[in-house]
Coordinates of C-alpha atoms in Angstrom, one line a residue:
Chain A
M762 CA 2.5 26.6 1.5
S763 CA 0.9 29.3 3.4
A764 CA -3.0 28.3 4.2
A765 CA -2.4 26.0 1.0
F766 CA -5.3 23.8 2.0
E767 CA -7.5 26.5 3.3
A768 CA -10.9 27.3 1.6
P769 CA -10.5 29.9 -1.3
S770 CA -12.8 32.8 -1.5
Q771 CA -16.1 32.2 -3.6
A772 CA -14.7 34.0 -6.6
A773 CA -16.0 31.5 -9.2
P774 CA -19.5 30.5 -8.9
L775 CA -20.1 32.7 -11.9
L776 CA -17.5 30.3 -14.0
R777 CA -19.2 27.3 -12.7
L778 CA -22.3 28.4 -13.5
I779 CA -21.1 29.3 -17.3
L780 CA -19.6 26.2 -17.7
R781 CA -22.6 24.3 -16.3
A782 CA -24.8 26.1 -18.7
I783 CA -22.1 25.3 -21.4
G784 CA -22.4 21.4 -20.5
W785 CA -26.3 21.6 -20.8
C786 CA -26.5 23.6 -23.9
G787 CA -23.4 21.0 -25.5
L788 CA -26.0 18.2 -24.1
G789 CA -28.9 19.9 -26.0
L790 CA -26.7 20.4 -29.4
I791 CA -26.1 16.6 -29.1
A792 CA -29.6 15.7 -28.5
V793 CA -30.5 17.7 -31.6
A794 CA -27.7 16.0 -33.9
V795 CA -28.9 12.7 -32.8
A796 CA -32.5 13.3 -33.6
L797 CA -31.8 14.8 -36.9
S798 CA -28.8 12.2 -37.8
D799 CA -30.8 10.6 -40.5
F800 CA -31.2 13.7 -42.1
L801 CA -28.0 15.0 -41.3
A802 CA -26.1 12.1 -42.5
H803 CA -24.9 11.8 -46.0
A804 CA -25.3 8.1 -46.2
P805 CA -27.3 5.3 -44.3
A806 CA -25.6 3.5 -41.4
G807 CA -23.0 1.0 -42.6
A808 CA -23.3 2.0 -46.3
T809 CA -20.0 0.7 -47.8
G810 CA -18.6 2.2 -51.1
A811 CA -19.5 5.7 -50.2
G812 CA -16.1 7.0 -51.3
P813 CA -12.5 5.8 -51.9
M814 CA -11.3 3.8 -49.3
L815 CA -9.3 5.9 -46.6
D816 CA -9.8 8.9 -48.2
A817 CA -8.5 11.9 -46.0
P818 CA -10.9 14.5 -45.1
S819 CA -12.2 16.6 -48.1
S820 CA -15.1 18.8 -49.0
A821 CA -17.1 15.6 -50.3
H822 CA -16.2 13.7 -47.0
P823 CA -15.5 16.3 -44.3
F824 CA -14.3 13.4 -41.7
G825 CA -13.0 11.2 -44.3
T826 CA -13.6 7.7 -45.4
D827 CA -12.9 4.4 -43.7
L828 CA -11.4 0.8 -44.8
L829 CA -14.8 0.0 -46.5
G830 CA -15.2 3.4 -48.1
R831 CA -17.9 4.4 -45.6
D832 CA -18.3 8.3 -45.2
L833 CA -17.1 8.7 -41.7
L834 CA -19.2 11.8 -41.0
S835 CA -22.5 10.1 -41.5
E836 CA -21.0 7.2 -39.5
T837 CA -20.0 9.2 -36.9
L838 CA -23.5 10.6 -36.5
H839 CA -25.2 7.3 -36.7
G840 CA -22.8 6.3 -34.0
L841 CA -23.2 9.2 -31.9
S842 CA -27.2 8.4 -32.3
V843 CA -26.7 4.8 -30.9
T844 CA -24.2 6.0 -28.1
V845 CA -26.5 8.3 -26.8
S846 CA -29.5 6.0 -26.8
H847 CA -27.8 3.2 -25.3
A848 CA -26.1 5.7 -22.5
L849 CA -29.5 7.3 -21.6
L850 CA -30.8 4.0 -21.2
G851 CA -27.9 2.6 -19.0
A852 CA -27.7 5.9 -17.1
V853 CA -31.9 5.6 -15.9
I854 CA -31.1 2.0 -14.7
A855 CA -27.8 3.3 -12.8
I856 CA -30.0 6.1 -11.4
V857 CA -32.9 4.2 -10.3
L858 CA -31.0 0.7 -8.9
G859 CA -27.9 2.7 -7.4
G860 CA -28.5 6.2 -6.5
L861 CA -32.4 6.0 -5.9
F862 CA -32.0 2.4 -4.2
G863 CA -29.2 3.6 -2.0
A864 CA -30.8 6.4 -0.9
V865 CA -34.3 4.2 0.1
A866 CA -31.7 1.5 1.6
A867 CA -30.2 3.8 4.2
R868 CA -33.3 4.7 5.6
L869 CA -34.3 1.4 6.2
S870 CA -34.0 -0.6 9.4
R871 CA -30.1 -0.6 10.2
P872 CA -29.6 -4.1 10.3
L873 CA -31.3 -4.7 6.6
G874 CA -29.6 -1.5 5.2
L875 CA -26.2 -2.3 6.5
T876 CA -26.6 -6.0 4.9
L877 CA -27.9 -4.6 1.7
R878 CA -25.0 -2.1 1.5
A879 CA -22.4 -5.1 2.5
V880 CA -23.8 -7.3 -0.3
I881 CA -23.6 -4.8 -2.9
G882 CA -20.3 -3.5 -1.5
V883 CA -18.8 -6.7 -2.9
F884 CA -19.7 -6.0 -6.5
A885 CA -18.6 -2.4 -6.1
A886 CA -15.2 -3.6 -5.5
I887 CA -15.2 -5.4 -8.9
P888 CA -14.3 -2.8 -11.7
A889 CA -17.4 -1.7 -13.5
L890 CA -16.0 -2.6 -16.7
L891 CA -15.2 -6.0 -16.0
L892 CA -18.9 -6.1 -14.4
G893 CA -20.4 -5.0 -17.6
I894 CA -18.4 -7.3 -19.6
L895 CA -19.4 -10.4 -17.6
L896 CA -22.9 -9.1 -17.6
I897 CA -23.0 -9.3 -21.4
G898 CA -21.2 -12.4 -21.6
L899 CA -24.0 -14.0 -19.1
T900 CA -26.7 -12.4 -21.4
A901 CA -26.3 -11.2 -24.8
R902 CA -24.8 -8.1 -26.4
F903 CA -28.3 -6.8 -27.0
Y904 CA -28.4 -6.0 -23.4
A905 CA -25.2 -4.0 -23.4
P906 CA -27.1 -0.8 -21.8
L907 CA -28.8 -2.5 -19.5
A908 CA -25.3 -4.3 -18.5
A909 CA -23.4 -0.9 -18.7
G910 CA -26.3 0.6 -16.1
L911 CA -26.3 -2.3 -13.9
A912 CA -22.4 -2.3 -13.9
A913 CA -22.4 1.5 -12.6
A914 CA -25.2 0.8 -10.3
P915 CA -23.1 -0.8 -7.1
L916 CA -20.8 2.2 -6.7
A917 CA -23.8 4.5 -7.0
F918 CA -25.5 2.4 -4.5
V919 CA -22.8 2.6 -1.9
R920 CA -22.3 6.4 -2.5
A921 CA -25.6 7.3 -2.2
F922 CA -26.1 5.0 0.8
D923 CA -23.1 6.7 2.5
R924 CA -24.4 10.0 1.8
V925 CA -27.5 10.0 3.6
D926 CA -26.6 11.1 7.1
T927 CA -29.0 9.0 9.1
K928 CA -27.5 11.1 12.3
S929 CA -28.1 14.4 10.6
T930 CA -30.3 16.8 12.8
H931 CA -33.9 16.6 10.8
A932 CA -33.4 12.7 11.2
E933 CA -32.7 12.8 14.8
Y934 CA -35.6 15.5 15.1
A935 CA -38.0 13.3 13.3
R936 CA -37.2 10.3 15.1
A937 CA -37.5 12.3 18.4
T938 CA -41.2 13.6 17.3
G939 CA -42.2 10.1 16.2
I940 CA -42.3 10.9 12.5
S941 CA -42.0 7.6 10.4
A942 CA -39.0 6.3 8.7
T943 CA -41.3 6.3 5.4
T944 CA -42.3 9.9 5.9
L945 CA -38.4 11.0 6.5
L946 CA -37.6 8.9 3.3
R947 CA -40.4 10.7 1.2
R948 CA -39.0 13.9 3.0
D949 CA -35.6 13.3 1.6
L950 CA -36.5 11.8 -2.0
T951 CA -38.6 15.0 -2.6
Y952 CA -36.3 17.9 -1.2
E953 CA -32.5 16.3 -1.5
F954 CA -32.9 13.7 -4.4
R955 CA -34.7 16.1 -6.3
D956 CA -32.2 19.0 -5.9
T957 CA -29.6 16.7 -7.0
L958 CA -31.2 14.7 -9.6
A959 CA -29.9 16.8 -12.7
T960 CA -26.2 16.7 -11.3
V961 CA -26.8 12.6 -10.7
A962 CA -28.5 12.2 -14.1
A963 CA -25.2 13.9 -15.8
R964 CA -22.8 12.4 -14.0
A965 CA -24.4 8.9 -14.7
L966 CA -24.9 9.7 -18.2
A967 CA -21.0 10.3 -18.4
A968 CA -20.1 7.0 -16.4
V969 CA -22.3 4.7 -18.4
T970 CA -21.2 6.3 -21.6
I971 CA -17.2 5.6 -20.5
I972 CA -18.3 1.9 -19.7
L973 CA -20.5 1.1 -22.8
S974 CA -17.8 2.8 -25.3
T975 CA -15.3 0.7 -23.6
V976 CA -17.4 -2.4 -23.5
S977 CA -18.1 -1.7 -27.4
F978 CA -14.2 -1.0 -27.9
L979 CA -13.7 -4.4 -26.5
G980 CA -16.0 -6.3 -28.7
F981 CA -18.8 -6.8 -26.3
G982 CA -21.1 -4.0 -27.3
A983 CA -23.2 -2.7 -30.2
T984 CA -23.5 -5.1 -33.0
P985 CA -23.0 -4.2 -36.6
P986 CA -24.7 -2.3 -38.6
A987 CA -26.0 -0.4 -35.4
R988 CA -22.3 0.7 -34.6
D989 CA -21.8 2.8 -31.8
L990 CA -18.9 5.1 -31.3
G991 CA -16.7 2.6 -29.1
L992 CA -17.3 0.2 -32.1
M993 CA -16.0 2.5 -34.8
I994 CA -12.9 3.3 -32.7
A995 CA -12.2 -0.5 -32.4
A996 CA -12.5 -0.9 -36.3
A997 CA -10.1 2.0 -36.9
K998 CA -7.2 0.5 -34.6
T999 CA -5.7 -1.5 -37.3
S1000 CA -5.8 1.7 -39.8
Y1001 CA -5.7 4.7 -37.7
L1002 CA -1.5 4.8 -37.4
H1003 CA -1.6 6.0 -41.1
A1004 CA -5.1 7.4 -41.6
W1005 CA -5.5 9.1 -38.1
W1006 CA -9.0 10.6 -39.1
T1007 CA -10.7 7.1 -39.0
A1008 CA -9.9 6.8 -35.2
A1009 CA -10.0 10.8 -34.4
F1010 CA -13.4 11.9 -35.4
P1011 CA -15.5 9.3 -33.4
A1012 CA -13.2 9.7 -30.5
I1013 CA -13.5 13.5 -30.5
A1014 CA -17.5 13.2 -30.7
L1015 CA -17.0 10.6 -27.8
L1016 CA -14.9 13.0 -25.9
I1017 CA -17.3 16.1 -26.6
L1018 CA -20.4 13.9 -25.1
I1019 CA -18.3 13.0 -22.0
L1020 CA -17.3 16.4 -21.5
C1021 CA -20.7 18.0 -22.0
A1022 CA -22.3 15.6 -19.4
R1023 CA -19.4 16.2 -17.1
L1024 CA -19.6 19.8 -17.4
A1025 CA -23.5 19.6 -16.5
A1026 CA -22.7 17.6 -13.7
G1027 CA -20.9 20.8 -12.2
L1028 CA -17.2 21.2 -11.5
D1029 CA -17.3 20.4 -7.8
E1030 CA -15.7 16.7 -7.9
S1031 CA -15.1 16.9 -4.2
E1032 CA -18.8 16.1 -3.7
R1033 CA -19.8 12.6 -4.2
P1034 CA -23.8 13.1 -5.2
Chain B
M1241 CA -13.4 -10.1 5.3
L1242 CA -16.9 -9.8 5.1
G1243 CA -16.2 -8.5 1.7
L1244 CA -13.8 -11.2 0.8
L1245 CA -16.3 -13.8 1.8
G1246 CA -18.9 -12.1 -0.3
A1247 CA -16.5 -12.1 -3.5
V1248 CA -15.9 -15.8 -2.7
V1249 CA -19.8 -16.6 -3.0
V1250 CA -20.2 -14.3 -6.0
T1251 CA -17.2 -16.4 -7.7
A1252 CA -18.9 -19.6 -6.7
V1253 CA -22.2 -18.3 -8.3
I1254 CA -20.6 -17.6 -11.7
S1255 CA -18.4 -20.6 -11.7
A1256 CA -21.8 -22.4 -11.1
I1257 CA -23.2 -21.5 -14.4
A1258 CA -20.3 -23.9 -16.1
L1259 CA -22.0 -26.9 -14.6
P1260 CA -23.9 -28.8 -16.7
Y1261 CA -26.4 -30.3 -14.2
A1262 CA -27.2 -26.4 -12.6
H1263 CA -30.3 -25.9 -14.0
G1264 CA -33.5 -25.2 -12.1
L1265 CA -33.0 -23.0 -8.3
A1266 CA -32.3 -26.2 -6.4
A1267 CA -29.6 -27.7 -8.8
F1268 CA -28.1 -24.1 -9.0
L1269 CA -28.0 -23.8 -5.2
T1270 CA -26.4 -27.2 -5.1
A1271 CA -24.1 -26.5 -7.7
V1272 CA -23.0 -23.2 -5.7
G1273 CA -22.6 -25.2 -2.8
A1274 CA -20.3 -27.7 -4.4
R1275 CA -18.3 -24.9 -5.9
L1276 CA -17.8 -23.5 -2.4
L1277 CA -16.7 -27.0 -0.9
S1278 CA -14.4 -27.0 -4.2
F1279 CA -12.9 -23.4 -3.2
A1280 CA -12.3 -24.6 0.4
R1281 CA -9.9 -27.1 -1.4
L1282 CA -8.4 -24.8 -3.2
N1283 CA -9.7 -26.3 -6.4
F1284 CA -10.9 -23.7 -8.9
G1285 CA -12.0 -26.0 -11.7
T1286 CA -10.4 -26.5 -15.0
S1287 CA -10.5 -23.8 -17.9
A1288 CA -13.0 -24.6 -20.6
I1289 CA -10.5 -23.3 -23.3
S1290 CA -7.4 -25.0 -22.5
G1291 CA -8.5 -28.0 -20.3
L1292 CA -5.6 -26.7 -17.8
P1293 CA -6.5 -26.0 -14.1
A1294 CA -7.6 -22.8 -14.1
M1295 CA -5.4 -21.6 -11.2
D1296 CA -2.6 -22.8 -13.1
E1297 CA -3.3 -21.0 -16.2
L1298 CA -3.8 -17.7 -14.3
G1299 CA -0.8 -18.5 -12.5
Q1300 CA 1.3 -17.7 -15.9
R1301 CA -0.6 -14.9 -16.8
I1302 CA -1.1 -13.1 -13.3
P1303 CA 2.5 -12.1 -13.0
A1304 CA 2.4 -10.0 -16.2
T1305 CA -0.6 -8.2 -14.9
L1306 CA 0.6 -7.4 -11.4
A1307 CA 3.9 -6.1 -13.2
L1308 CA 1.7 -3.7 -15.2
V1309 CA -0.3 -2.6 -12.2
L1310 CA 2.6 -2.1 -10.0
A1311 CA 4.4 -0.1 -12.6
G1312 CA 1.5 1.6 -13.3
T1313 CA 1.0 2.8 -9.4
G1314 CA 4.4 4.1 -9.7
V1315 CA 3.7 6.4 -12.4
A1316 CA 0.2 7.3 -10.9
L1317 CA 1.9 8.6 -7.8
I1318 CA 4.6 10.2 -9.2
V1319 CA 2.4 12.1 -11.8
G1320 CA -0.6 12.1 -9.6
V1321 CA 0.4 13.1 -6.0
P1322 CA 2.0 16.6 -7.5
L1323 CA -0.7 17.4 -9.5
G1324 CA -3.1 16.9 -6.9
L1325 CA -1.2 19.0 -4.3
L1326 CA -0.7 21.7 -6.7
F1327 CA -4.4 21.8 -7.7
G1328 CA -5.7 21.0 -4.4
A1329 CA -4.0 24.2 -3.0
G1330 CA -6.3 27.2 -2.6
P1331 CA -5.1 29.3 -5.4
L1332 CA -5.5 26.9 -8.0
R1333 CA -8.3 24.7 -7.1
R1334 CA -10.9 26.7 -9.0
S1335 CA -8.9 27.2 -12.1
A1336 CA -7.8 23.7 -12.4
A1337 CA -11.1 22.2 -12.5
P1338 CA -12.1 22.9 -16.0
L1339 CA -9.0 21.7 -17.0
M1340 CA -9.5 18.2 -14.9
Q1341 CA -12.7 17.8 -16.3
I1342 CA -11.2 18.0 -20.0
V1343 CA -8.7 15.5 -19.1
A1344 CA -11.1 13.3 -17.2
A1345 CA -13.3 13.1 -19.9
A1346 CA -11.0 11.0 -22.2
P1347 CA -11.9 7.4 -21.8
V1348 CA -8.9 5.2 -21.2
F1349 CA -8.8 3.6 -24.8
C1350 CA -9.0 7.0 -26.5
A1351 CA -5.9 8.0 -24.4
G1352 CA -4.3 4.7 -25.0
L1353 CA -4.6 4.9 -28.8
A1354 CA -3.2 8.8 -28.9
L1355 CA -0.2 7.8 -26.8
A1356 CA 0.5 5.0 -29.2
Y1357 CA 0.0 7.7 -32.2
G1358 CA 2.1 10.0 -30.6
A1359 CA 4.7 7.5 -29.8
A1360 CA 4.7 5.9 -33.4
H1361 CA 4.7 9.5 -35.2
L1362 CA 6.7 11.7 -32.9
L1363 CA 9.2 9.5 -31.2
H1364 CA 9.3 6.6 -34.0
W1365 CA 8.8 4.1 -31.1
P1366 CA 7.8 0.4 -32.2
V1367 CA 3.9 0.2 -30.8
S1368 CA 2.5 -3.1 -30.3
I1369 CA -1.2 -2.4 -31.0
N1370 CA -1.4 -4.7 -34.3
L1371 CA 1.3 -6.9 -33.1
P1372 CA 0.4 -10.5 -32.1
V1373 CA -0.1 -11.4 -28.2
T1374 CA 2.7 -13.6 -28.1
N1375 CA 5.3 -11.0 -29.1
A1376 CA 4.8 -8.9 -25.8
A1377 CA 7.8 -7.6 -24.0
P1378 CA 8.2 -7.7 -20.4
I1379 CA 7.4 -4.8 -18.4
F1380 CA 10.8 -4.6 -16.6
A1381 CA 12.4 -5.3 -19.8
S1382 CA 16.4 -4.8 -20.4
N1383 CA 16.7 -3.7 -23.9
V1384 CA 15.6 -0.6 -25.2
R1385 CA 12.7 -1.8 -27.9
D1386 CA 11.2 -4.0 -25.1
L1387 CA 11.2 -0.8 -22.9
Q1388 CA 9.9 1.3 -25.2
L1389 CA 7.0 -1.3 -26.0
A1390 CA 6.2 -1.8 -22.5
A1391 CA 6.5 1.9 -21.7
L1392 CA 3.1 2.7 -23.5
P1393 CA 0.9 0.4 -21.6
V1394 CA 2.3 1.6 -18.2
L1395 CA 2.0 5.0 -19.1
M1396 CA -1.7 4.2 -20.0
V1397 CA -2.3 2.5 -16.8
G1398 CA -0.4 5.3 -15.1
L1399 CA -2.0 8.2 -16.2
A1400 CA -5.8 6.5 -15.4
G1401 CA -4.5 5.9 -11.9
A1402 CA -2.9 9.4 -11.8
A1403 CA -6.4 10.9 -12.8
A1404 CA -7.8 8.9 -9.8
V1405 CA -4.8 10.1 -7.2
Q1406 CA -5.1 13.9 -8.0
L1407 CA -8.9 13.4 -7.5
A1408 CA -8.6 11.7 -4.5
L1409 CA -6.1 14.4 -3.1
R1410 CA -8.2 17.4 -4.5
R1411 CA -11.4 15.9 -2.6
A1412 CA -9.4 15.6 0.5
A1413 CA -8.0 19.1 0.2
A1414 CA -11.7 20.3 0.0
D1415 CA -12.6 18.4 3.0
S1416 CA -9.9 19.9 5.0
A1417 CA -10.3 23.4 3.6
H1418 CA -13.8 23.6 5.4
Q1419 CA -12.8 21.8 9.0
S1420 CA -13.9 23.8 11.6
Y1421 CA -10.3 23.5 13.5
R1422 CA -9.0 26.0 11.6
T1423 CA -10.6 29.0 13.4
G1424 CA -9.8 27.2 16.7
L1425 CA -6.2 26.6 15.8
K1426 CA -5.9 30.4 14.6
R1427 CA -7.3 31.6 18.0
M1428 CA -4.7 29.6 20.0
G1429 CA -1.8 31.2 18.2
L1430 CA -0.9 28.6 15.5
S1431 CA 0.3 30.3 12.3
A1432 CA -1.0 29.2 8.8
L1433 CA 2.0 27.0 8.0
E1434 CA 1.8 25.1 11.1
I1435 CA -1.8 24.5 10.7
E1436 CA -1.0 23.1 7.4
W1437 CA 1.8 21.2 7.9
I1438 CA 0.5 19.6 11.5
Y1439 CA -3.1 19.0 10.6
A1440 CA -4.0 19.6 7.4
V1441 CA -1.1 17.6 5.3
P1442 CA -2.0 14.3 7.6
Q1443 CA -5.8 14.8 7.0
V1444 CA -5.1 14.9 2.8
I1445 CA -2.6 12.0 2.9
A1446 CA -5.4 10.1 4.8
G1447 CA -7.7 11.4 2.6
L1448 CA -5.5 9.8 -0.4
L1449 CA -5.1 6.7 1.6
S1450 CA -8.9 6.2 2.2
S1451 CA -9.5 6.6 -1.5
A1452 CA -7.0 3.5 -2.2
G1453 CA -9.5 1.3 -3.3
E1454 CA -11.3 3.5 -5.7
I1455 CA -7.6 4.2 -7.2
M1456 CA -7.1 0.4 -7.3
L1457 CA -10.4 0.1 -9.3
A1458 CA -9.3 2.9 -11.7
L1459 CA -5.8 0.9 -12.0
L1460 CA -7.3 -2.5 -12.6
S1461 CA -9.7 -1.1 -15.1
A1462 CA -7.1 0.7 -17.1
T1463 CA -5.1 -2.6 -17.0
V1464 CA -7.9 -4.5 -18.9
V1465 CA -8.1 -1.9 -21.7
A1466 CA -4.3 -1.4 -22.0
E1467 CA -3.7 -5.3 -22.1
W1468 CA -6.2 -5.5 -24.9
V1469 CA -5.1 -2.5 -27.1
F1470 CA -1.3 -3.2 -26.7
H1471 CA -2.0 -7.0 -27.1
R1472 CA -0.3 -8.0 -23.8
P1473 CA -1.0 -11.4 -22.8
G1474 CA -1.9 -10.9 -19.1
A1475 CA -5.0 -11.8 -16.6
A1476 CA -7.3 -9.0 -17.9
D1477 CA -6.5 -10.0 -21.5
L1478 CA -7.5 -13.7 -20.4
F1479 CA -10.6 -12.4 -18.6
V1480 CA -11.9 -10.7 -21.9
R1481 CA -11.3 -13.8 -24.0
A1482 CA -12.8 -16.3 -21.2
V1483 CA -16.0 -14.1 -21.2
A1484 CA -16.2 -14.2 -25.0
L1485 CA -15.7 -18.0 -25.0
E1486 CA -18.1 -18.8 -22.0
D1487 CA -15.2 -19.9 -19.7
W1488 CA -16.9 -19.0 -16.6
N1489 CA -14.4 -20.9 -14.3
M1490 CA -11.6 -18.6 -15.3
A1491 CA -13.7 -15.8 -15.7
A1492 CA -14.9 -16.0 -12.2
L1493 CA -11.4 -16.6 -10.9
I1494 CA -10.1 -13.7 -12.4
L1495 CA -13.0 -11.6 -11.2
F1496 CA -12.2 -12.9 -7.3
I1497 CA -8.4 -12.0 -7.7
F1498 CA -9.4 -8.3 -8.5
A1499 CA -12.2 -7.9 -6.2
A1500 CA -9.8 -9.5 -3.6
L1501 CA -7.0 -7.2 -4.5
T1502 CA -9.3 -4.1 -4.3
L1503 CA -11.1 -5.2 -1.3
V1504 CA -7.6 -5.7 0.6
I1505 CA -6.1 -2.5 -0.7
D1506 CA -9.5 -0.7 0.1
F1507 CA -9.0 -2.4 3.9
L1508 CA -5.3 -1.4 4.2
G1509 CA -5.7 2.3 3.0
R1510 CA -8.7 2.9 5.5
I1511 CA -6.4 1.1 8.4
G1512 CA -3.6 3.6 7.1
A1513 CA -6.0 6.8 7.1
Y1514 CA -7.6 5.8 10.5
A1515 CA -3.9 5.5 12.1
L1516 CA -3.0 8.7 10.6
A1517 CA -5.8 11.2 11.1
N1518 CA -8.8 9.2 11.9
E1519 CA -10.0 9.4 8.6
G1520 CA -12.8 7.1 7.7
T1521 CA -13.4 4.0 9.6
P1522 CA -12.0 0.3 8.7
S1523 CA -14.5 -2.1 8.5

């Protein structure tokens, strides 16, 4: 127990750097796989009868086939492509409407900023998954990426708002020397947001991917034939207990995507960028 | 309090969508006002699916959900607190981080399906993922089969909660590690053990309490997925069906209950944290 919570020596920056590099390399490889998915896949998306039904992994079908005889390697590649493209769109929305707007709102006049914080705080108290489902229900499944981004935005807004220290030394100094709030905001966006953008983007990608795939798993996301990984796993629910590969490979692909994004964001979860 | 009022307004807005005359801004605002007046009289409208009052139908479903959340909270604390303390402590903090990233990368539904697969093939337990919803066993069951059926969703919710608990503890431990009071207290002659026990531990527990809202969000999100994966007839499952069938009165009411639960737990947690170590500010 002695000095249990005391700060450890800085022995692991190299490990953190390596893991972060692995995360970015993984995301790069995923981007390549997505870009080449049509070439790498054996069959077009949703092509039934590519092999026998529920065929176990073999040299002909490395990931096996599903209930409709679809080649799961091809389906996983197409599903990964849909998941990544939707998640990227959602992450951009979450960053702009959440992180960026939150940082801007914190530099607005105090009453206005706090009012915005209170209003958006109500939405942050709703689980992002339920908010995403509700937004899709109110619009259409076509807007699932938008809904996932909007669902992740309130929490990102609140965190970004709370992170901006309006009483920081440079803010006090700026006020004392008559520097306007707009200039101070521009300085914050230029330096602080720029420095954390890669971390914020990777973390937003991981969060939105989880929301999107879960929403799809529950039947509110992608629509066939453009199946994403969540929908593929949902479809495998009836068969995976006796044909594990129908759910395992899409789940592993999803896990790798989220893991790479989280590693790229860095290991220090004690900070909330 | 302000948050709860906001949640009521959001509920009224969603519920007003269901009203047939709420087209155009003026009519919609009138409809929102009418819904707020109805809420004041504890009238939450009727379910478009069953035709029953929304409150009555939710009343039949919410006990199962609350039981799942409660049991999941127990598992989350039993698993998450030791993990958080173990991995939040100095020597293990750095080495635990990559492991935690891998664990946290698994979406809840994937973890639930993996649990079900393991239980079916390794333990030969019955699993309810392909059973009809009506056959769901109660959480606090008396016979072994029902207990086995109920254990998986509880574990799934509990593990999702445990991830949030250990993260909150590790975050609080990291905050505590960099506090400037440590140097001062050492100079005053306090031993490392005294500093940890008298100052750091309350601060870490206060950090956990101040994250109560986030932990509740994780538990509720996992409950939605657990009820869907394991075919349990709870409020979260009802929410998914209500949105799919555009039953906005029901969806709005469930959303309000969940938001209110989160806000109240968050508020109580902050009060507790403030009382314990002046951590955070109750609002």
